């Protein structure tokens, strides 16, 4: 191949690589979420109550312990599972008993769930039990939300702020 | 599996052939994929340092500083950013092709396991570097990545708090997370460099710098691309809104759409399984352990060439043990020898251009000796000259050079190439990696391109010191070998840098020999083979020829 032709062929190969790099580096576009939907995202981390409630140690019991181990309360590590229910427009969309994390089941329970919904008004009902009760709820929130397309509504839980919060 | 591999090999060879025509072996990108990968790495590192200087860490500062670079300082910051992106993409492209090529050429088994195995973490470190990089921009793509990646990692029960919660809402976003990300985006590539260094531990003269022409071409390509299509962001991240459409960098992020198709657990299982299979590939059947090279002390004069040329540090020189009057002898460490056969080609007694005697290198592969290797080439190369361009096909005794008609006036330089039989890749010796049959004006030459290409042979040419000559002894020359030799010979039709002298090749075909005897005929050995500049990959043979002739 003549020298000029060789350089031309080289340029063509470089062009091919450049096109490959240039094009694939940001296209084709990926549709990660439908444009005409909104998202309700349930994400919370909360420790349910202890399986065996803490108990105050008696004076004798305390005296038996080594001096550096004398804590007035005796607490088991294991936590109860967290029971959580979500109703969206009166439809039950989530109802689960979430186990505590950790090998000795002493960690918080976690929930992370995405609910794509149509934009507009929705009623949202959130209920949680973090104790050993089987009737009624420890926390509850019933509310109406107005969502735009592509809006990201986060359902979180902060006991210090009184329970469920929407962001 | 084997069929896939054979198909891939054929494909690679076809493309390599074409690229050889355009680039020549010294610049052929497919022969220098690892080196190109390194070249891209250095471009990424250099442009990364500049981009880092202008970069601000913080939830809004990150995006703003990158916008400033791209828009206001487009002529430098923007170009640097684009170089950073495109060179990173180039690295993935090169890495994947490099990996496929090593696979297709069966270069991952036996003692090559180490290089293959350490390539697996290299792959993931490259990908991790890219993902952390895209994350730092904190645009819509970064937001998508942040959530998708953290959600994926949260599936593993290792984090107390789900890390995806860092990206729930604007109020929860923390500048410290960006500091951590920036740290990771610097640390991961540095770890990558360390692992790349480990990757090359078994390759003694690994090529980590591409030839200047190839490097220049590559850089010019990246620069042109950066100016023509500068890298841009995809709008600032907004955690209150879901990113709907994102322009993915498919080199790094092609796996992300799978998260929406499969469950997180399924994707983990898939990723882990593929990684595991690739990692243990060297040990999967069909297990082939190729017998290591063996030294034949009778023919070893301790010249050290095999030690110097072995790309895997598998030959060492040790004190002579057989009483012959040489200081040292070659000793093979079978546990690292990959049976590539390069040492056999390096040994001064082995030049395939010799004809007067049988080929008995001081070091050779037991199951596929140089002699056996050469046999099929000889008759194949003995076709009438000037009629076409050859390609060596087949395997073993059925090897032949298939000639295809040559266009009028076209020189058979590139097309006139005999392909070393594919068996050479599948079986051991890659010595005659490429064989080029060049019919030209009645003469015939065989060119050998060594698997390692230039480095070995320039190295070899640089090693221009005369070794002690092997003991003089008549070498057995069977009738068959002699016949084959006559065919393989080139015609000494050009003076060579090796200078005049009684090279073995002088005794070529009868016609060539007659011409060489003519008064005033230029002396020389292999007709131009000794040129050091132009075709250095041929240099070794010229020098081996010269060695012989001075002995
Ligand atoms: C950016 C990433 C990578 C770079 C820069 C790189 C670089 C290199 C270089 C420079 C060589 C030596 C080539 C020579 O001198 O002939 C090499 C060899 C090799 N690489 Fe990589 N590599 C990368 C990724 C990988 C990956 C992902 C794999 C496979 C999993 C891999 C498998 C191999 C093998 C098997 C060899 C040995 C070839 C032989 O022994 O002949 N590499 N690499
Ligand atoms: S065959 Fe020769 S060159 Fe190849 S690894 Fe073994 S000793 Fe080294
Ligand atoms: S190249 Fe040949 S002669 Fe030289 S040391 Fe190696 S085996 Fe011996």
XYZ file of C-alpha atoms and ligand atoms in Angstrom:
777
model
C 0.000 0.000 0.000
C 1.340 3.374 -0.853
C 2.397 5.450 2.105
C -0.366 8.016 1.683
C -2.930 5.285 1.433
C -1.591 3.709 4.587
C -1.928 6.947 6.505
C -5.408 7.366 5.132
C -6.308 3.888 6.316
C -4.837 4.688 9.730
C -6.902 7.853 9.903
C -9.982 5.808 9.065
C -9.252 3.385 11.896
C -8.722 6.254 14.340
C -11.940 7.819 13.131
C -13.765 4.586 13.783
C -12.410 4.400 17.324
C -13.210 8.072 17.904
C -16.784 7.595 16.726
C -17.123 4.565 18.960
C -15.797 6.486 21.974
C -17.724 9.642 21.179
C -21.047 7.957 20.599
C -21.097 5.242 23.219
C -19.859 7.569 25.943
C -23.309 9.101 26.385
C -25.775 7.543 24.000
C -28.060 5.794 23.352
C -30.003 7.417 26.142
C -31.336 5.081 28.775
C -34.876 5.579 30.005
C -34.383 4.979 33.677
C -37.869 6.078 34.734
C -41.075 6.766 32.796
C -41.582 10.475 32.192
C -45.257 10.358 33.094
C -44.883 8.833 36.522
C -43.979 10.025 39.968
C -42.156 8.054 42.595
C -42.980 7.374 46.205
C -39.976 5.957 47.927
C -40.306 4.266 51.264
C -36.993 4.257 53.072
C -36.637 3.882 56.759
C -34.362 2.454 59.379
C -35.733 1.904 62.834
C -34.980 -0.349 65.758
C -38.045 -2.044 67.177
C -38.251 -2.572 70.900
C -36.262 -5.226 72.669
C -37.617 -8.721 72.646
C -37.198 -8.987 76.384
C -37.696 -5.581 77.987
C -34.939 -4.106 80.094
C -35.194 -4.802 83.763
C -33.765 -3.006 86.753
C -31.271 -5.154 88.646
C -31.752 -5.630 92.340
C -29.047 -4.549 94.786
C -28.003 -8.180 95.373
C -27.685 -8.881 91.696
C -25.589 -5.775 91.268
C -23.314 -6.780 94.116
C -22.618 -10.106 92.417
C -21.277 -8.397 89.318
C -17.700 -7.252 88.951
C -17.458 -3.588 89.961
C -16.781 -2.431 86.430
C -19.792 -4.301 85.082
C -22.363 -2.802 87.444
C -25.019 -1.281 85.266
C -28.405 -0.686 86.870
C -30.351 -2.116 83.902
C -30.060 -5.520 82.326
C -31.046 -5.516 78.663
C -31.246 -8.334 76.181
C -29.756 -7.527 72.811
C -32.353 -9.071 70.557
C -34.933 -6.789 68.983
C -38.455 -7.496 67.830
C -39.293 -7.454 64.154
C -40.794 -4.252 62.827
C -44.214 -4.482 61.284
C -44.976 -2.017 58.543
C -47.971 -1.435 56.316
C -48.480 1.029 53.462
C -51.814 1.711 51.809
C -51.918 3.789 48.702
C -55.360 4.983 47.601
C -56.824 2.336 49.901
C -54.853 -0.401 48.228
C -52.491 -2.404 50.387
C -49.125 -2.041 48.640
C -46.752 -3.054 51.376
C -47.239 -5.155 54.458
C -44.237 -6.842 55.951
C -42.671 -7.853 59.170
C -39.083 -6.599 58.883
C -36.481 -8.578 60.810
C -33.851 -6.793 62.871
C -30.408 -6.655 61.254
C -27.300 -8.290 62.634
C -26.256 -11.771 63.587
C -27.553 -11.369 67.105
C -30.640 -9.595 65.786
C -29.788 -6.427 67.654
C -29.696 -4.044 64.707
C -32.376 -1.821 63.257
C -34.888 -3.134 60.741
C -34.725 -1.552 57.314
C -37.217 -0.982 54.559
C -36.491 0.379 51.109
C -39.169 0.234 48.487
C -40.108 2.182 45.388
C -43.704 2.766 44.287
C -44.050 4.441 40.910
C -47.465 6.143 40.728
C -49.350 8.302 38.281
C -49.046 12.027 39.003
C -51.964 13.625 40.852
C -53.627 13.305 44.237
C -53.120 10.166 46.268
C -54.104 9.112 49.705
C -51.339 7.506 51.700
C -51.776 5.539 54.881
C -48.707 4.391 56.848
C -48.812 2.174 59.906
C -46.086 0.709 62.062
C -45.781 -1.568 65.044
C -42.410 -1.603 66.791
C -43.525 -3.337 69.975
C -44.852 -6.748 70.814
C -48.491 -5.646 70.453
C -50.678 -7.460 67.955
C -53.553 -5.004 67.909
C -53.418 -1.362 66.965
C -50.308 0.566 65.878
C -47.437 2.345 67.530
C -47.190 4.904 64.751
C -49.652 5.916 62.097
C -49.951 8.607 59.466
C -52.851 9.137 57.058
C -52.387 11.875 54.554
C -53.080 13.086 51.041
C -50.255 13.927 48.677
C -50.242 15.820 45.411
C -47.513 14.604 43.076
C -46.163 15.989 39.825
C -44.657 13.837 37.131
C -41.092 12.801 38.049
C -41.483 14.041 41.591
C -39.637 11.998 44.163
C -41.531 11.752 47.450
C -39.648 10.085 50.268
C -41.388 8.414 53.173
C -38.995 8.338 56.096
C -39.345 7.637 59.760
C -37.877 9.609 62.651
C -39.233 8.739 66.104
C -37.751 11.966 67.455
C -39.936 13.932 65.013
C -42.978 11.967 66.004
C -42.913 9.151 63.517
C -43.440 9.122 59.761
C -42.230 12.118 57.813
C -42.596 12.924 54.140
C -39.835 14.685 52.295
C -16.400 -23.215 23.655
C -13.541 -24.210 21.428
C -15.571 -23.342 18.390
C -16.236 -19.880 19.785
C -12.579 -19.456 20.538
C -11.535 -20.593 17.082
C -14.015 -18.216 15.520
C -12.710 -15.376 17.643
C -9.158 -16.238 16.712
C -9.959 -16.251 13.038
C -11.698 -12.905 13.444
C -8.764 -11.400 15.284
C -6.318 -12.640 12.697
C -8.365 -11.237 9.892
C -8.546 -7.821 11.514
C -4.890 -7.968 12.473
C -4.016 -8.639 8.874
C -5.863 -5.581 7.738
C -4.424 -3.437 10.469
C -0.992 -4.713 9.567
C -1.466 -3.308 6.132
C -2.463 0.087 7.423
C -0.236 0.374 10.461
C 2.518 -2.177 10.074
C 3.299 -4.481 12.963
C 5.059 -1.834 15.013
C 1.980 0.390 15.139
C -0.746 -2.213 14.825
C -3.047 -1.397 17.766
C -4.057 -5.021 18.203
C -0.481 -6.028 18.979
C -0.166 -3.320 21.595
C -3.417 -3.424 23.483
C -1.861 -3.666 26.927
C 0.552 -0.861 26.140
C -2.295 1.242 24.762
C -4.244 0.562 27.947
C -1.340 2.003 29.897
C -1.098 4.948 27.546
C -4.746 5.769 28.124
C -4.162 5.395 31.845
C -1.435 8.029 31.795
C -3.601 10.419 29.787
C -6.392 9.898 32.295
C -3.973 10.499 35.168
C -2.468 13.668 33.687
C -5.800 15.208 32.689
C -7.230 14.080 36.017
C -4.645 16.095 37.924
C -5.640 19.223 36.041
C -9.357 18.594 36.445
C -8.834 17.957 40.151
C -7.165 21.329 40.586
C -10.296 23.066 39.280
C -12.727 20.735 41.021
C -14.566 21.760 44.191
C -15.923 19.171 46.560
C -19.463 19.820 47.690
C -23.066 19.183 46.798
C -23.425 22.245 44.582
C -19.804 23.271 44.182
C -18.920 20.033 42.367
C -21.351 20.618 39.523
C -20.599 24.321 39.307
C -16.844 23.870 39.180
C -17.170 21.313 36.397
C -19.507 23.609 34.478
C -16.951 26.384 34.804
C -14.286 24.075 33.374
C -16.483 22.991 30.504
C -18.005 26.303 29.524
C -15.724 29.125 30.539
C -12.433 27.364 30.312
C -13.390 25.148 27.409
C -10.027 25.624 25.718
C -8.128 23.962 28.571
C -10.374 22.755 31.377
C -12.962 21.515 28.914
C -10.396 19.770 26.778
C -8.838 18.198 29.836
C -12.218 16.999 31.024
C -12.969 15.520 27.610
C -9.563 13.859 27.429
C -10.187 12.472 30.888
C -13.497 10.993 29.805
C -12.543 9.692 26.394
C -9.234 8.229 27.500
C -11.083 6.411 30.292
C -13.475 5.021 27.720
C -10.539 4.092 25.521
C -9.035 2.206 28.428
C -12.148 0.065 28.781
C -12.275 -0.552 25.053
C -8.638 -1.607 24.978
C -8.996 -3.689 28.105
C -11.951 -5.632 26.785
C -10.360 -6.278 23.404
C -7.075 -7.187 25.109
C -8.872 -9.652 27.320
C -10.795 -11.189 24.428
C -7.627 -11.470 22.395
C -5.683 -13.212 25.141
C -8.639 -15.536 25.455
C -8.939 -16.159 21.730
C -5.240 -16.885 21.379
C -5.421 -19.250 24.328
C -2.968 -17.208 26.300
C -4.367 -17.684 29.735
C -3.696 -21.292 30.616
C -0.850 -23.070 32.264
C 1.725 -20.776 33.750
C -0.017 -17.782 32.262
C -2.751 -18.206 34.876
C -1.159 -15.562 37.041
C -1.435 -12.800 34.469
C -4.975 -13.761 33.576
C -6.084 -14.126 37.160
C -4.707 -10.742 38.175
C -6.424 -9.246 35.121
C -9.799 -9.922 36.733
C -9.409 -7.423 39.618
C -7.897 -5.027 37.085
C -11.177 -5.149 35.195
C -13.284 -4.312 38.217
C -10.919 -1.622 39.426
C -11.118 0.097 36.045
C -14.907 -0.034 36.150
C -14.989 1.196 39.760
C -12.707 4.101 38.865
C -15.084 5.129 36.103
C -18.213 4.884 38.217
C -16.759 6.973 41.053
C -15.660 9.489 38.424
C -19.120 9.900 36.931
C -20.529 10.173 40.409
C -18.369 13.187 41.250
C -19.916 15.350 38.542
C -23.192 15.366 40.529
C -25.382 15.846 37.515
C -28.487 13.839 36.618
C -26.415 10.884 35.508
C -24.510 10.988 38.781
C -27.790 11.077 40.694
C -29.041 8.043 38.813
C -25.746 6.251 39.418
C -25.663 7.175 43.071
C -29.076 5.694 43.724
C -28.725 2.660 41.503
C -25.271 1.810 42.855
C -26.116 2.302 46.501
C -29.375 0.407 46.162
C -27.444 -2.421 44.591
C -24.854 -2.443 47.348
C -27.517 -2.183 50.024
C -28.781 -5.559 48.920
C -25.663 -6.998 50.565
C -26.284 -7.221 54.278
C -23.022 -5.478 55.156
C -24.009 -1.918 55.854
C -25.803 -1.063 59.085
C -27.465 1.965 57.527
C -28.481 1.633 53.888
C -26.051 3.862 52.001
C -28.810 4.783 49.556
C -30.269 6.875 52.387
C -27.489 9.398 51.817
C -29.252 10.306 48.581
C -32.861 10.344 49.686
C -33.501 14.035 49.790
C -31.515 17.233 49.246
C -31.507 17.933 52.973
C -29.828 14.623 53.717
C -26.992 15.118 51.277
C -23.695 15.570 52.973
C -20.554 17.301 51.720
C -18.517 14.727 53.539
C -19.833 12.043 51.254
C -18.284 13.924 48.354
C -14.980 14.132 50.133
C -15.144 10.374 50.574
C -16.039 9.919 46.905
C -13.197 12.137 45.756
C -10.849 10.133 47.899
C -12.155 6.923 46.359
C -11.847 8.265 42.855
C -8.164 8.886 43.506
C -7.473 5.804 45.592
C -9.104 3.251 43.300
C -7.029 4.190 40.212
C -3.886 4.123 42.355
C -4.777 0.641 43.574
C -5.424 -0.193 39.926
C -1.890 0.853 39.079
C -0.548 -1.366 41.820
C -2.584 -4.333 40.602
C -1.446 -3.648 37.012
C 2.113 -3.827 38.257
C 1.312 -7.194 39.818
C -0.443 -8.177 36.565
C 2.876 -7.819 34.762
C 5.098 -9.544 37.281
C 5.373 -12.689 35.236
C 6.029 -10.914 31.962
C 9.675 -9.983 32.018
C 9.834 -7.408 29.261
C 6.268 -6.325 29.158
C 5.464 -3.559 26.800
C 3.812 -0.765 28.613
C 4.594 2.026 26.168
C 3.174 1.942 22.677
C 5.375 2.876 19.733
C 5.624 6.610 19.265
C 3.589 6.654 16.069
C 0.750 4.734 17.652
C 0.847 6.902 20.764
C 0.799 10.067 18.701
C -2.045 8.857 16.540
C -4.045 7.842 19.591
C -3.464 11.134 21.351
C -4.325 13.130 18.237
C -7.525 11.116 17.917
C -8.501 11.837 21.533
C -7.682 15.513 21.199
C -9.692 15.862 18.015
C -12.624 14.079 19.610
C -12.372 16.303 22.691
C -12.541 19.436 20.564
C -15.228 18.139 18.273
C -17.489 16.662 20.926
C -16.541 18.032 24.333
C -17.678 16.053 27.339
C -20.616 17.776 29.009
C -22.773 17.258 32.102
C -26.421 16.313 32.027
C -27.965 19.065 34.161
C -27.535 19.437 37.915
C -28.747 16.667 40.172
C -32.019 17.306 41.980
C -32.923 14.717 44.549
C -36.510 15.921 44.697
C -36.998 14.718 41.162
C -36.361 11.346 39.562
C -33.933 11.385 36.641
C -35.993 10.022 33.760
C -33.567 9.748 30.879
C -29.851 9.496 31.325
C -27.119 9.320 28.707
C -25.195 6.315 29.956
C -21.529 5.837 29.222
C -21.932 2.321 27.912
C -18.276 1.500 28.374
C -18.609 1.774 32.111
C -22.288 1.609 32.860
C -23.654 -0.982 30.460
C -24.616 -3.177 33.402
C -26.919 -0.626 35.022
C -30.039 -1.285 32.945
C -29.864 -4.869 34.195
C -30.787 -3.554 37.623
C -34.204 -2.650 36.279
C -34.665 -5.949 34.494
C -33.464 -8.302 37.178
C -33.663 -8.183 40.899
C -30.676 -6.862 42.809
C -29.887 -10.317 44.104
C -30.029 -11.817 40.628
C -27.609 -9.186 39.371
C -25.224 -9.928 42.220
C -25.435 -13.629 41.441
C -24.842 -12.958 37.760
C -21.870 -10.659 38.382
C -20.313 -13.017 40.898
C -20.780 -16.050 38.661
C -19.314 -14.410 35.560
C -16.379 -13.064 37.551
C -15.751 -16.448 39.083
C -15.928 -18.273 35.759
C -13.546 -15.814 34.129
C -11.187 -16.019 37.095
C -10.994 -19.815 37.066
C -10.886 -20.121 33.281
C -7.210 -21.157 33.300
C -8.132 -24.243 35.295
C -11.231 -25.251 33.410
C -11.110 -28.194 31.027
C -9.789 -28.974 28.546
C -6.768 -28.775 30.779
C -3.653 -28.468 28.776
C -0.347 -28.265 30.461
C 2.230 -27.747 27.805
C 5.590 -29.321 28.446
C 8.183 -26.698 29.330
C 11.182 -25.929 27.158
C 14.127 -28.287 27.564
C 17.803 -27.449 27.268
C 19.990 -29.705 25.166
C 23.352 -29.099 26.744
C 25.262 -30.539 23.806
C 24.028 -27.618 21.762
C 24.123 -24.935 24.387
C 27.116 -22.658 24.571
C 25.772 -20.519 27.382
C 25.310 -17.438 25.227
C 22.420 -16.133 27.428
C 20.162 -15.222 24.523
C 17.340 -17.448 25.634
C 17.499 -15.937 29.116
C 17.357 -12.474 27.692
C 14.565 -13.186 25.254
C 12.315 -15.322 27.394
C 9.355 -13.046 28.144
C 8.508 -14.967 31.279
C 11.838 -15.040 33.104
C 11.802 -18.796 32.834
C 15.423 -19.362 31.842
C 18.360 -18.646 34.083
C 22.064 -19.075 33.459
C 23.890 -21.343 35.837
C 27.398 -22.743 36.151
C 28.201 -25.402 33.612
C 27.449 -28.902 34.766
C 28.520 -31.077 31.850
C 32.208 -30.305 31.599
C 32.040 -28.582 28.218
C 34.377 -25.618 28.045
C 31.763 -22.940 28.616
C 31.147 -20.924 31.696
C 27.400 -21.260 31.923
C 24.420 -23.202 30.760
C 20.761 -22.410 30.383
C 18.376 -23.858 32.971
C 14.590 -23.729 32.541
C 12.271 -23.148 35.446
C 9.380 -25.320 34.341
C 6.972 -23.766 36.799
C 6.905 -20.459 34.965
C 7.663 -21.558 31.390
C 4.579 -21.157 29.189
C 6.032 -23.143 26.282
C 5.889 -20.231 23.894
C 9.004 -21.310 22.039
C 10.602 -17.896 21.829
C 13.782 -19.192 23.415
C 14.181 -21.742 20.637
C 14.072 -18.908 18.160
C 16.577 -16.966 20.198
C 19.144 -19.719 20.312
C 21.931 -19.063 17.819
C 21.844 -22.578 16.498
C 18.245 -22.316 15.519
C 17.856 -19.817 12.749
C 15.316 -21.068 10.300
C 17.242 -19.539 7.443
C 20.002 -22.012 7.869
C 20.149 -24.724 5.423
C 23.411 -26.538 5.780
C 22.378 -28.487 8.776
C 19.508 -29.729 10.709
C 17.947 -27.417 13.230
C 18.891 -28.343 16.730
C 18.576 -25.436 19.091
C 20.213 -25.590 22.473
C 16.787 -25.072 23.940
C 13.583 -26.353 22.418
C 10.061 -27.474 23.094
C 9.883 -31.222 23.581
C 6.526 -31.740 21.935
C 6.875 -29.371 19.051
C 10.450 -28.807 18.171
C 11.668 -26.087 15.922
C 12.518 -28.715 13.390
C 9.010 -30.062 13.305
C 7.712 -26.567 13.180
C 9.697 -25.599 10.211
C 8.946 -28.659 8.204
C 5.509 -27.653 6.972
C 6.685 -24.202 6.075
C 9.398 -25.353 3.784
C 7.371 -27.080 1.073
C 4.685 -24.461 1.460
C 7.158 -21.771 0.662
C 8.548 -23.596 -2.306
C 5.703 -22.703 -4.638
C 6.593 -20.933 -7.816
C 7.312 -17.347 -7.104
C 5.576 -14.267 -8.317
C 2.215 -15.835 -8.772
C 0.422 -14.818 -5.696
C 0.261 -14.039 -2.096
C 0.211 -16.844 0.328
C -1.556 -17.663 3.483
C -0.518 -20.637 5.450
C -3.463 -22.675 6.510
C -4.103 -25.956 8.150
C -2.434 -27.711 10.918
C 0.399 -30.139 11.214
C 1.209 -32.175 8.133
C -1.610 -30.594 6.189
C -0.178 -27.113 6.455
C -0.004 -25.412 3.186
C 0.256 -21.973 1.806
C -2.786 -21.012 -0.099
C -1.912 -18.624 -2.850
C -4.277 -16.064 -4.041
C -3.759 -14.063 -7.182
C -1.861 -10.913 -6.792
C -3.092 -7.750 -8.333
C -0.826 -6.561 -11.047
C 1.799 -4.248 -9.831
C 0.904 -4.747 -6.185
C 3.705 -5.879 -4.039
C 2.952 -8.809 -1.905
C 4.167 -7.081 1.148
C 1.200 -7.404 3.321
C -1.009 -9.787 1.520
C 1.815 -12.111 0.802
C 1.788 -13.422 4.254
C 1.789 -16.950 5.307
C -0.038 -17.285 8.508
C 1.641 -19.464 11.001
C -0.710 -22.315 11.415
C -3.333 -21.599 14.022
C -1.998 -24.607 15.790
C 0.879 -22.485 16.876
C -1.413 -20.605 19.115
C -3.260 -23.580 20.283
C -0.187 -25.661 20.586
C 2.984 -24.284 22.000
C 5.577 -22.595 19.967
C 4.583 -19.182 18.873
C 8.022 -18.820 17.426
C 6.855 -18.582 13.882
C 3.990 -16.419 14.828
C 3.733 -14.928 11.432
C 5.435 -16.059 8.382
C 5.545 -13.841 5.439
C 6.212 -15.198 2.016
C 7.350 -12.493 -0.197
C 7.785 -13.453 -3.770
C 9.673 -10.716 -5.409
C 11.553 -10.679 -8.654
C 12.190 -14.344 -8.592
C 13.521 -14.333 -5.084
C 11.769 -15.591 -2.052
C 11.984 -14.637 1.519
C 10.480 -15.772 4.683
C 10.002 -13.140 7.264
C 9.325 -13.952 10.813
C 7.501 -11.675 13.065
C 8.109 -12.650 16.584
C 5.212 -12.837 18.951
C 6.607 -10.081 21.038
C 7.306 -8.083 17.965
C 9.732 -5.300 18.139
C 10.915 -5.301 21.645
C 12.502 -8.656 21.575
C 14.159 -8.116 18.301
C 15.374 -4.603 18.852
C 16.593 -5.877 22.098
C 18.227 -8.631 20.238
C 19.783 -6.241 17.756
C 20.951 -4.048 20.570
C 22.590 -7.054 22.022
C 25.239 -6.922 19.446
C 28.001 -8.740 21.097
C 29.454 -11.936 19.900
C 28.774 -14.946 22.034
C 31.250 -17.740 22.205
C 30.732 -19.979 19.218
C 29.151 -23.352 19.724
C 31.505 -26.276 19.486
C 32.363 -27.022 15.926
C 30.834 -30.287 14.927
C 29.183 -31.629 11.873
C 25.465 -31.353 12.275
C 23.422 -34.199 10.927
C 21.604 -33.185 7.814
C 19.025 -35.715 6.810
C 18.000 -35.779 3.171
C 14.577 -34.490 4.038
C 15.776 -31.599 6.099
C 18.270 -30.659 3.425
C 15.566 -30.637 0.840
C 13.342 -28.501 2.944
C 16.183 -26.164 3.726
C 16.826 -25.520 0.140
C 13.284 -24.384 -0.295
C 13.182 -22.157 2.686
C 16.156 -20.180 1.681
C 15.978 -16.595 0.742
C 17.996 -15.140 -2.025
C 20.865 -12.925 -1.061
C 19.853 -10.229 -3.458
C 20.575 -7.234 -1.339
C 23.476 -6.067 0.698
C 22.709 -6.016 4.358
C 23.883 -4.133 7.353
C 25.362 -7.353 8.509
C 28.091 -6.706 6.002
C 29.747 -9.142 3.711
C 30.740 -12.495 4.958
C 30.268 -16.159 4.425
C 26.731 -16.351 5.764
C 25.020 -19.640 5.648
C 22.436 -18.213 3.383
C 25.035 -17.645 0.774
C 24.638 -21.236 0.045
C 21.072 -20.783 -1.005
C 19.276 -22.176 -3.949
C 21.504 -23.166 -6.692
C 20.712 -20.070 -8.676
C 21.238 -17.793 -5.773
C 24.449 -19.507 -4.920
C 25.640 -19.079 -8.452
C 24.828 -15.425 -8.335
C 26.570 -14.990 -5.047
C 29.679 -16.538 -6.489
C 29.680 -14.129 -9.394
C 32.440 -11.589 -9.030
C 31.160 -8.257 -7.753
C 27.997 -9.713 -6.373
C 26.984 -8.053 -3.134
C 27.764 -10.120 -0.156
C 25.117 -10.595 2.464
C 23.170 -13.064 4.313
C 19.523 -12.686 4.318
C 18.934 -9.973 1.840
C 18.019 -6.925 3.836
C 17.136 -8.869 6.871
C 19.875 -7.235 8.778
C 18.541 -3.740 8.462
C 18.051 -2.500 11.946
C 15.829 0.495 11.509
C 13.106 -0.402 9.092
C 12.156 -3.854 10.136
C 13.699 -4.415 13.462
C 11.594 -7.456 14.091
C 13.723 -9.174 11.572
C 16.887 -8.090 13.225
C 17.375 -11.068 15.369
C 17.662 -13.432 12.527
C 20.105 -11.291 10.716
C 22.220 -11.184 13.761
C 21.951 -14.848 14.396
C 23.038 -15.322 10.844
C 25.959 -13.059 11.329
C 26.945 -14.886 14.444
C 26.997 -18.125 12.625
C 28.974 -16.729 9.829
C 31.676 -15.368 12.046
C 32.118 -18.609 13.852
C -6.471 -1.609 31.663
C -6.307 -2.855 31.879
C -5.124 -3.687 31.451
C -3.873 -3.293 31.072
C -3.337 -1.875 30.970
C -3.129 -4.495 30.781
C -1.824 -4.497 30.371
C -1.130 -5.615 29.988
C 0.187 -5.606 29.442
C 1.039 -4.375 29.213
C 0.532 -6.902 29.193
C 1.855 -7.394 28.633
C 1.744 -7.492 27.144
C 3.064 -7.764 26.513
O 4.055 -7.167 26.902
O 3.072 -8.573 25.583
C -0.566 -7.731 29.565
C -0.596 -9.110 29.441
C -1.696 -9.895 29.733
N -2.934 -9.454 30.164
Fe -3.426 -7.541 30.597
N -3.918 -5.583 30.980
C -5.152 -5.147 31.387
C -6.262 -5.914 31.678
C -6.325 -7.299 31.538
C -7.482 -8.097 31.808
C -8.834 -7.548 32.273
C -7.138 -9.399 31.544
C -7.954 -10.656 31.654
C -8.733 -10.981 32.600
C -5.765 -9.412 31.109
C -5.057 -10.532 30.758
C -3.747 -10.560 30.332
C -3.003 -11.747 30.009
C -3.517 -13.187 30.076
C -1.719 -11.335 29.624
C -0.537 -12.239 29.293
C -0.308 -12.448 27.859
C 0.849 -13.402 27.688
O 1.293 -13.994 28.678
O 1.276 -13.554 26.557
N -5.299 -8.124 31.121
N -1.569 -6.931 30.049
S 9.252 -21.568 25.986
Fe 11.211 -20.599 26.296
S 10.834 -18.427 26.011
Fe 8.832 -19.381 26.318
S 8.490 -19.252 28.522
Fe 9.468 -21.227 28.191
S 11.637 -20.811 28.477
Fe 10.647 -18.825 28.201
S 20.355 -19.392 23.542
Fe 20.895 -21.511 23.122
S 23.096 -21.553 23.257
Fe 22.448 -19.633 24.195
S 22.273 -20.112 26.368
Fe 20.275 -20.435 25.487
S 20.228 -22.593 24.936
Fe 22.339 -22.059 25.298
